[in-house]
PDB file of C-alpha atoms in Angstrom:
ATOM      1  CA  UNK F 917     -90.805 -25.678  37.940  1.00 93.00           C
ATOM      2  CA  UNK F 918     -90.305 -22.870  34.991  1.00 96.00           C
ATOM      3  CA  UNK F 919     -87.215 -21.476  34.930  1.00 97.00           C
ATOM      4  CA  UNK F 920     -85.273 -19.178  32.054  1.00 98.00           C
ATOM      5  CA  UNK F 921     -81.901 -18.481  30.960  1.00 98.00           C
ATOM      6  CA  UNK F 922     -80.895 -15.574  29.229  1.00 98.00           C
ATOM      7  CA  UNK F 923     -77.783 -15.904  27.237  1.00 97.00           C
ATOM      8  CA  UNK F 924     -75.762 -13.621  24.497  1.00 95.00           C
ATOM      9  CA  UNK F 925     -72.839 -11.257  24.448  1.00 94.00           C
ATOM     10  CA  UNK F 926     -71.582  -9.485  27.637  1.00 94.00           C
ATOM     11  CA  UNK F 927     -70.038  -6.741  25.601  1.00 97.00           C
ATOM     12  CA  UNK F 928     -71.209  -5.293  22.712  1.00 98.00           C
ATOM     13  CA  UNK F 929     -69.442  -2.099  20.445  1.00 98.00           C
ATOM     14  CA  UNK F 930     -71.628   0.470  19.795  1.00 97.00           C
ATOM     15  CA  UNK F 931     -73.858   0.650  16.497  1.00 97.00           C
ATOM     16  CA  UNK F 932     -73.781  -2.681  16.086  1.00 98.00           C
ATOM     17  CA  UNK F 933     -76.881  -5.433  17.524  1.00 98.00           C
ATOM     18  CA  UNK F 934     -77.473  -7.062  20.413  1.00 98.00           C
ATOM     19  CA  UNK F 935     -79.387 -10.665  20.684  1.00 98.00           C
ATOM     20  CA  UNK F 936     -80.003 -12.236  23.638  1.00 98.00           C
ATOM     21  CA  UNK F 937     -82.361 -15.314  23.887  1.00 98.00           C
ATOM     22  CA  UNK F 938     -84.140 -16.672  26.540  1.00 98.00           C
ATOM     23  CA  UNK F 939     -84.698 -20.464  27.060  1.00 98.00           C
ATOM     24  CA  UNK F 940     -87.275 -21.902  29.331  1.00 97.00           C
ATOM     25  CA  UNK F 941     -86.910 -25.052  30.818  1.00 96.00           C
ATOM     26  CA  UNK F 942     -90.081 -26.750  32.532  1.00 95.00           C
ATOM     27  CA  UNK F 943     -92.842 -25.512  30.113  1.00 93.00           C
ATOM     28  CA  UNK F 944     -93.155 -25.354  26.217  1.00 92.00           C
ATOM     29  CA  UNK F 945     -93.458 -22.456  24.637  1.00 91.00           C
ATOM     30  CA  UNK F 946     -95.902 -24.022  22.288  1.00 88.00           C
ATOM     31  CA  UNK F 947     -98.950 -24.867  25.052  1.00 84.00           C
ATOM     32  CA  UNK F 948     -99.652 -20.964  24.715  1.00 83.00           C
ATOM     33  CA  UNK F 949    -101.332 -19.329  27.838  1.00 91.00           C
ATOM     34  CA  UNK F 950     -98.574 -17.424  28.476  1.00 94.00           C
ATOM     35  CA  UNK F 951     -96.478 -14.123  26.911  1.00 96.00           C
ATOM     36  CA  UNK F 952     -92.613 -14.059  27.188  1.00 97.00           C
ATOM     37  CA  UNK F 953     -91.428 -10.759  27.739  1.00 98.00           C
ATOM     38  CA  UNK F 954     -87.980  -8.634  27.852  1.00 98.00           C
ATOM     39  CA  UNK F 955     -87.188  -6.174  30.530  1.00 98.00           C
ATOM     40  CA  UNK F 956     -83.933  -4.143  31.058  1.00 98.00           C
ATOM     41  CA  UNK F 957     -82.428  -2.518  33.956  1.00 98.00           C
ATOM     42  CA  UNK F 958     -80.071   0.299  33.896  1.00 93.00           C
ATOM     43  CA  UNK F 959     -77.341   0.385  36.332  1.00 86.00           C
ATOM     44  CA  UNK F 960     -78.957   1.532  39.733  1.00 82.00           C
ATOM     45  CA  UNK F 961     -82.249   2.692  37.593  1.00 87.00           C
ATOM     46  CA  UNK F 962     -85.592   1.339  37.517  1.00 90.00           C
ATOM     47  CA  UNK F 963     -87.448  -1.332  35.453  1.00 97.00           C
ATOM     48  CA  UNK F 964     -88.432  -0.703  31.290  1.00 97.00           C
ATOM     49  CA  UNK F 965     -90.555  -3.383  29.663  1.00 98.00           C
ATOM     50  CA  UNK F 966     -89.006  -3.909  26.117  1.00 98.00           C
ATOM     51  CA  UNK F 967     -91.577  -6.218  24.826  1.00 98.00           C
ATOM     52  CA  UNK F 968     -93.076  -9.395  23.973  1.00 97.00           C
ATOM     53  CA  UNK F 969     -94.087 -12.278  22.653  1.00 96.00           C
ATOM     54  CA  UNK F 970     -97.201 -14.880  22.505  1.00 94.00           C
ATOM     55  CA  UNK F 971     -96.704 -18.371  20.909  1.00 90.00           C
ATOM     56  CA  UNK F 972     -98.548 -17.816  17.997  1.00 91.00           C
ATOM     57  CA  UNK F 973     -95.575 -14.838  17.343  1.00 92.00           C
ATOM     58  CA  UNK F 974     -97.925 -12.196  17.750  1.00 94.00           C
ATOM     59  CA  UNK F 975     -95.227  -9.229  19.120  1.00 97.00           C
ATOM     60  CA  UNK F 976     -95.682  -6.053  21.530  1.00 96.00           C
ATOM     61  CA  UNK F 977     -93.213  -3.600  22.084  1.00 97.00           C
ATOM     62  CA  UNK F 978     -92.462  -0.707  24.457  1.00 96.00           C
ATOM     63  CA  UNK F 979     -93.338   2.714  21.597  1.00 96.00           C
ATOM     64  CA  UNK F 980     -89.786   4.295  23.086  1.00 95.00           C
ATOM     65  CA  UNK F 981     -87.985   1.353  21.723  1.00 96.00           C
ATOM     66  CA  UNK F 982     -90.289  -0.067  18.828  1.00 95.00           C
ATOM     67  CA  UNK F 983     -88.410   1.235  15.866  1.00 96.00           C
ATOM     68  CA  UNK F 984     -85.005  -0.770  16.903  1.00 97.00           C
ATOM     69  CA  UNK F 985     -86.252  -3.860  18.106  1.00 97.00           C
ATOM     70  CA  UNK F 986     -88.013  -6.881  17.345  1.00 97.00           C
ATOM     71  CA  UNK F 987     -88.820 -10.240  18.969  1.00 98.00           C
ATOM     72  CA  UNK F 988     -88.854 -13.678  17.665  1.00 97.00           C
ATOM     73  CA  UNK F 989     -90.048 -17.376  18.947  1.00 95.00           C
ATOM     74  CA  UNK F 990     -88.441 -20.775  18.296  1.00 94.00           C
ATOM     75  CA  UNK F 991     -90.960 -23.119  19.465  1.00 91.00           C
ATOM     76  CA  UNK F 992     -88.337 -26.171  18.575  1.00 93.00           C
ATOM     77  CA  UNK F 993     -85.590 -24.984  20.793  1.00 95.00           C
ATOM     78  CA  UNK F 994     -88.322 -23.854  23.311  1.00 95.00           C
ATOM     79  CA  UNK F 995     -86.516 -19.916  23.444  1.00 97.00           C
ATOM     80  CA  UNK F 996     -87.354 -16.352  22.526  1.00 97.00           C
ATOM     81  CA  UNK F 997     -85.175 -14.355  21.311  1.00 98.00           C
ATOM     82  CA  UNK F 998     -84.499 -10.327  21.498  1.00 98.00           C
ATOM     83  CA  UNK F 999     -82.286  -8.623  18.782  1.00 98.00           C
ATOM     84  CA  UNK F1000     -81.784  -4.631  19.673  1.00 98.00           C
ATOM     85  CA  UNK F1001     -80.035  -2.764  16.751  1.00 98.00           C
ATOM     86  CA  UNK F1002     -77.780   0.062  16.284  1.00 97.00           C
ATOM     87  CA  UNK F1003     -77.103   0.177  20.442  1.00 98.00           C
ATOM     88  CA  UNK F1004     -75.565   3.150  22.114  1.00 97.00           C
ATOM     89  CA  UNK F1005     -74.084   3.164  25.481  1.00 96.00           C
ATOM     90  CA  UNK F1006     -77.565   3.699  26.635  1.00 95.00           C
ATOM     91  CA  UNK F1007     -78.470   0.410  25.911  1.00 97.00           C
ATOM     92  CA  UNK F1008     -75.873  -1.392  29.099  1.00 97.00           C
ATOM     93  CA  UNK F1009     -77.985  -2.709  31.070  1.00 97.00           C
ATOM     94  CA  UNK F1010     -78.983  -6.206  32.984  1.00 98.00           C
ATOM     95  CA  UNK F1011     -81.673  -7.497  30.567  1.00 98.00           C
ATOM     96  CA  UNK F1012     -83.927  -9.992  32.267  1.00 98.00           C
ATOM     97  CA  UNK F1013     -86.973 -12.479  30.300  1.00 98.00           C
ATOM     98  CA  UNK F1014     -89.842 -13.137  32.138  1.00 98.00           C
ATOM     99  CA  UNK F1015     -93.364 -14.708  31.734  1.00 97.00           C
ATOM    100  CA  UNK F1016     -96.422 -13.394  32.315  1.00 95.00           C
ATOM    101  CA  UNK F1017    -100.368 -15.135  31.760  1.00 92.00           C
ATOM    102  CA  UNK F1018    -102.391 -14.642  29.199  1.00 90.00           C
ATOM    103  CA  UNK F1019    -104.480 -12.728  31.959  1.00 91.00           C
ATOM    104  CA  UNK F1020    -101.796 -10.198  32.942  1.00 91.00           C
ATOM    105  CA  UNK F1021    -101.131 -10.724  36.188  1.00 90.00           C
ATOM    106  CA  UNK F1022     -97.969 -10.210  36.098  1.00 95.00           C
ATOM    107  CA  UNK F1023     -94.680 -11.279  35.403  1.00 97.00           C
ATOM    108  CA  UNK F1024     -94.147 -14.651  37.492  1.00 97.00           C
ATOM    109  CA  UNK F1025     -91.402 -15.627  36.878  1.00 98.00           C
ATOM    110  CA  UNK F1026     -87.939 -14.434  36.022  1.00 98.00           C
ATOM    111  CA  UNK F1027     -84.610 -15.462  34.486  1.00 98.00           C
ATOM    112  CA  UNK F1028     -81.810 -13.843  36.393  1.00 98.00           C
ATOM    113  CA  UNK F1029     -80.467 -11.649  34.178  1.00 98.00           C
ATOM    114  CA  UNK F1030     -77.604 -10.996  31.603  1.00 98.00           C
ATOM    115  CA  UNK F1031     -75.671  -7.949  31.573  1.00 97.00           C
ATOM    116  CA  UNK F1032     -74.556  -5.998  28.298  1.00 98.00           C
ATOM    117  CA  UNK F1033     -72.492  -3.502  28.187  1.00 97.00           C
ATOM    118  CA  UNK F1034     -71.905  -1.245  24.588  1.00 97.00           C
ATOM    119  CA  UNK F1035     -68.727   0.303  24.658  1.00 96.00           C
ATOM    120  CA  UNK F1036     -65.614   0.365  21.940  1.00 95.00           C
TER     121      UNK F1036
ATOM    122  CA  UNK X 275     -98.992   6.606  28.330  1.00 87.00           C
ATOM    123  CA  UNK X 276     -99.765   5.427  32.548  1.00 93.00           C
ATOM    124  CA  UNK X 277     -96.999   7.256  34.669  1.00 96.00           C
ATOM    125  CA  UNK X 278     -96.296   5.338  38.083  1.00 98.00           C
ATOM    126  CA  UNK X 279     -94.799   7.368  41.078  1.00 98.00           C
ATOM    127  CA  UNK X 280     -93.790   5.595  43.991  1.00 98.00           C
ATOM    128  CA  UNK X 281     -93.506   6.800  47.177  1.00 97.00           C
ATOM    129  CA  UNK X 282     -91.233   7.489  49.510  1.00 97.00           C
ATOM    130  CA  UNK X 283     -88.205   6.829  47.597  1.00 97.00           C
ATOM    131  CA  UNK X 284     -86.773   5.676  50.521  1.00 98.00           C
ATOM    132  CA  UNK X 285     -88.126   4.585  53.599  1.00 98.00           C
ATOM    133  CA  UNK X 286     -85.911   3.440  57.187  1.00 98.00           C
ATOM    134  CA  UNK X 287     -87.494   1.497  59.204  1.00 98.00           C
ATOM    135  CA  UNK X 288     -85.960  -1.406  62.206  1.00 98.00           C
ATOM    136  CA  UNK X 289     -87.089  -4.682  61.366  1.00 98.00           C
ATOM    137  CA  UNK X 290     -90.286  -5.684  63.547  1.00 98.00           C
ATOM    138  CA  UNK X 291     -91.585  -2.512  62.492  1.00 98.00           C
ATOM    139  CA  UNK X 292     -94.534  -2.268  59.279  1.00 98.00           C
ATOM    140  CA  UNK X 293     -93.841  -0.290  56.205  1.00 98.00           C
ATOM    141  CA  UNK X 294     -96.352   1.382  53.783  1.00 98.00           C
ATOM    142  CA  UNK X 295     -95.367   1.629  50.073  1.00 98.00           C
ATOM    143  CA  UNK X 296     -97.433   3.500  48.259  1.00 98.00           C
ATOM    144  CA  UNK X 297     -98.108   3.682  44.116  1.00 98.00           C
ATOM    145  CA  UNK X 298    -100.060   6.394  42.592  1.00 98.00           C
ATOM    146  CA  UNK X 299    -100.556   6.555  38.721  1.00 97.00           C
ATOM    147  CA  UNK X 300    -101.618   9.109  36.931  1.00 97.00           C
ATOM    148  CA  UNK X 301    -104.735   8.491  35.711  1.00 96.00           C
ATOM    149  CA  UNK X 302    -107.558   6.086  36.940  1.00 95.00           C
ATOM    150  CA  UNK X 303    -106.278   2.361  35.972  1.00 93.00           C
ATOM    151  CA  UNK X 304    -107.511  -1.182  36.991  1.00 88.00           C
ATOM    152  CA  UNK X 305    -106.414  -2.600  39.414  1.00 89.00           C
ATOM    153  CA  UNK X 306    -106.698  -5.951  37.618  1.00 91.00           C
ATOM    154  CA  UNK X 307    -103.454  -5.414  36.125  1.00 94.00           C
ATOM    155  CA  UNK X 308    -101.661  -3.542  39.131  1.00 97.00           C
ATOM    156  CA  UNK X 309     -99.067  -5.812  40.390  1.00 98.00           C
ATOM    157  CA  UNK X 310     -96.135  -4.883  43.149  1.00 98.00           C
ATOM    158  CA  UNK X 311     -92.532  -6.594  42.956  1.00 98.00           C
ATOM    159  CA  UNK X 312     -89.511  -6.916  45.804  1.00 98.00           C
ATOM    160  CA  UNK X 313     -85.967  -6.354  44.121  1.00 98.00           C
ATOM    161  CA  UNK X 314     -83.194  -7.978  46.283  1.00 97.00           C
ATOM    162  CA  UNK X 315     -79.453  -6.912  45.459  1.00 94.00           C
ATOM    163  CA  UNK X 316     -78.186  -9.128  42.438  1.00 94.00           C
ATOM    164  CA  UNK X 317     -81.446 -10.469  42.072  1.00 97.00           C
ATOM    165  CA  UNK X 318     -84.529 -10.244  39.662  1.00 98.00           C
ATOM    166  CA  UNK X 319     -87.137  -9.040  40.872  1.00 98.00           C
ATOM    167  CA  UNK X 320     -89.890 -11.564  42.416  1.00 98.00           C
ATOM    168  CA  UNK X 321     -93.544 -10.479  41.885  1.00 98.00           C
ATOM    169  CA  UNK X 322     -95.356 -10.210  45.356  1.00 98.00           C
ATOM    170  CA  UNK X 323     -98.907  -8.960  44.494  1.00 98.00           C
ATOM    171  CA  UNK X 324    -101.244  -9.225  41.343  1.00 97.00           C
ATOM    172  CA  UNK X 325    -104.509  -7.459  41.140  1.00 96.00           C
ATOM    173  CA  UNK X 326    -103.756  -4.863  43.541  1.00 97.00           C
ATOM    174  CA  UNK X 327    -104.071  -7.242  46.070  1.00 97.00           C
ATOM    175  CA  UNK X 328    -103.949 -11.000  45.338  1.00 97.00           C
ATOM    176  CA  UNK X 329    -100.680 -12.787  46.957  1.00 98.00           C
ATOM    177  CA  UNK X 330     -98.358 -14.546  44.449  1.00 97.00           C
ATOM    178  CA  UNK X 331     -97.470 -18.015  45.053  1.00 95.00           C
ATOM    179  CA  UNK X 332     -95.224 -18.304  47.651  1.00 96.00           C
ATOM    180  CA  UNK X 333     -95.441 -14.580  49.326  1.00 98.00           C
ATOM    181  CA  UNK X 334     -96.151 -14.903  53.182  1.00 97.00           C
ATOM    182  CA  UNK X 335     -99.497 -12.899  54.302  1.00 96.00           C
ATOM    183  CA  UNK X 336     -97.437 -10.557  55.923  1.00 98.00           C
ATOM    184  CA  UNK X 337     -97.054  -8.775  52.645  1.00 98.00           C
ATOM    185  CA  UNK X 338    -100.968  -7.755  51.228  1.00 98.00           C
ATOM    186  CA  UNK X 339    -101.678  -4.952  48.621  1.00 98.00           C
ATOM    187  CA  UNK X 340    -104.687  -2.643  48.452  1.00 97.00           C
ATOM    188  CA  UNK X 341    -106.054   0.485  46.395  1.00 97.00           C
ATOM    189  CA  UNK X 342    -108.340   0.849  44.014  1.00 96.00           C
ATOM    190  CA  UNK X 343    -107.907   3.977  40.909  1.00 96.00           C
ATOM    191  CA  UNK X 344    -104.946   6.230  41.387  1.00 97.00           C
ATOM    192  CA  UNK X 345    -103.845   5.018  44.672  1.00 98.00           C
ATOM    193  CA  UNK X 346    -102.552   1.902  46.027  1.00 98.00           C
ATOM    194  CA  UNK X 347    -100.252   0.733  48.692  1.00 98.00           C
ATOM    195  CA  UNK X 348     -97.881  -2.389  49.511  1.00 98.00           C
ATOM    196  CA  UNK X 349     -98.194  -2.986  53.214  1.00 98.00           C
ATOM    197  CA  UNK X 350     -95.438  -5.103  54.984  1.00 98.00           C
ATOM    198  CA  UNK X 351     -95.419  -5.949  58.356  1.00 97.00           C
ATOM    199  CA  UNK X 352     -93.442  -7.301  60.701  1.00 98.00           C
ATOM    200  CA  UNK X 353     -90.303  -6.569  59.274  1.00 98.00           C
ATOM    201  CA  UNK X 354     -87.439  -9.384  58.820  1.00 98.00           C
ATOM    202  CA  UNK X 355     -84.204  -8.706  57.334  1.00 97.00           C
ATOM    203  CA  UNK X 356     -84.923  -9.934  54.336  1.00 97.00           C
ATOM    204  CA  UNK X 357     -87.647  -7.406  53.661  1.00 98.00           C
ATOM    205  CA  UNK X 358     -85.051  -4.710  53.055  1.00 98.00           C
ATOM    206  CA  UNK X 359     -84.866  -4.223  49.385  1.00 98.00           C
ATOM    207  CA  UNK X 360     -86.162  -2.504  46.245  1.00 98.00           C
ATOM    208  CA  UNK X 361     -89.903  -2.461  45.641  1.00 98.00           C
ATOM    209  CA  UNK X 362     -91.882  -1.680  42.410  1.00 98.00           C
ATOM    210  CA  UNK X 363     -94.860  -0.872  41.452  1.00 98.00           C
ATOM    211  CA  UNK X 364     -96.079  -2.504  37.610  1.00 98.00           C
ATOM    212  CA  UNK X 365     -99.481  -1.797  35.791  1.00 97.00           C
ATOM    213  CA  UNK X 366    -100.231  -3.553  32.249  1.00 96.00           C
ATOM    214  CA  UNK X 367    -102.667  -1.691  29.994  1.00 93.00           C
ATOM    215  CA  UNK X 368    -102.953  -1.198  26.135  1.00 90.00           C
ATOM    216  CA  UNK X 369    -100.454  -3.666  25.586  1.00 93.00           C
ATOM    217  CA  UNK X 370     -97.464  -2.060  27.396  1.00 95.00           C
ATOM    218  CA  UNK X 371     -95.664  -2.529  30.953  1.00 97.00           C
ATOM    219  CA  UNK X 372     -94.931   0.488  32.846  1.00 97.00           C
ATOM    220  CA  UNK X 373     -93.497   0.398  36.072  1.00 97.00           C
ATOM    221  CA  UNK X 374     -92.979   2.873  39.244  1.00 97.00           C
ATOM    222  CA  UNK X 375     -89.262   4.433  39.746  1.00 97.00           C
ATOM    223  CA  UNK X 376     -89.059   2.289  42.808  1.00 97.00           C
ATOM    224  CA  UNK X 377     -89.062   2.433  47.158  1.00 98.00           C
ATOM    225  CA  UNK X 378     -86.155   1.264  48.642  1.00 98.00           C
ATOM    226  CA  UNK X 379     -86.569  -0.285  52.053  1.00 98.00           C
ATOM    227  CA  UNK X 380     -83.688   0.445  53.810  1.00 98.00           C
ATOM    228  CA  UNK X 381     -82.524  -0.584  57.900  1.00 96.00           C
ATOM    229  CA  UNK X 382     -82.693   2.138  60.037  1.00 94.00           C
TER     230      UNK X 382
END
């Protein structure tokens, strides 16, 4: 059974970066087949994709959020990581990984989420 | 960029009863890559259909998805309590994720 854990800061002051990583337990990140992606939720908002991440460490991200992200894979700790710079108060949120297959099916399975708040 | 509007945004029903969801994006899309997820409170969300219409693992057949273009539609029935929750619609095309703004399934 695949299961992830997101894990970083709870509270973060803004301008400065957030990382978060994901770990998966029950699959290795190196047997491919599958992207790893980011998600965040806004308090009582909807759902934006972030972006994500293949084995290989071939990257997509969401265009409204490209310029101050990026992505990275560590295949010998089996997690992805997500590093979001120079955050604003916009940026609190629950942040969830997930997994989807290489055939977009859609995301299948979830961590349960880490929230961040940016405030001084 | 695909835009997703769900509707209603909210929709009371009594459990027993069947509930229509629809999705409608704003442009013709595949529904290869349409999937629908159910939000519970404190939870992640759980995906329910891929491919417009294929059940994920798991997901009872009283759930079953349908639509093909613009327009497709989550249809639940026989309501339980644990139906009542959030519900989004996600499509996956030119390497980004969009999803709807959500249905909430509220008890009447």
């Amino acid at each position: 059974q695949v299961q992830l854990q997101e894990s970083g800061p709870g509270l973060v002051k803004p301008s400065q970066t957030l990382s978060l990583t994901c770990t998966v337990s029950g699959a290795s990140l190196t047997s491919g087949g599958y992207y790893w992606s980011w998600i965040r939720q806004h308090p009582e908002k909807g759902l934006i994709w972030i972006g994500d991440i293949y084995h290989t460490g071939n990257t997509d991200f969401n265009p409204s959020l490209k310029s101050r992200i990026s992505i990275s894979i560590d295949t010998s700790k089996n997690h992805f990581s997500l590093t979001l710079r120079s955050v604003t108060a916009a940026d609190t949120a629950v942040y969830y990984c997930a997994r989807d297959t290489a055939s977009r099916n859609g995301l299948d399975v979830w961590g349960q989420g880490t929230t961040v708040t940016v405030s001084s | 960029e695909i835009v997703l509007t769900q509707s209603p945004g909210t929709l009371s029903l009594s459990p027993g009863e069947s509930a229509t969801l629809s999705c409608r994006a704003s442009q013709s899309v595949s529904g290869t890559h349409l999937a629908w997820y159910q939000q519970r409170p404190g939870q992640a969300p759980r995906l329910l259909i891929y491919g417009a219409s294929s059940r994920a693992t798991g997901i009872p057949d009283r759930f079953g998805g349908s639509g093909t273009g613009t327009d497709f539609t989550l249809a639940i029935s026989r309501l339980e309590p644990e139906d009542f929750a959030l519900y989004y619609c996600q499509h996956y095309d030119n390497s980004l994720y969009t999803f709807g703004q959500g249905t909430k399934l509220e008890i009447k």
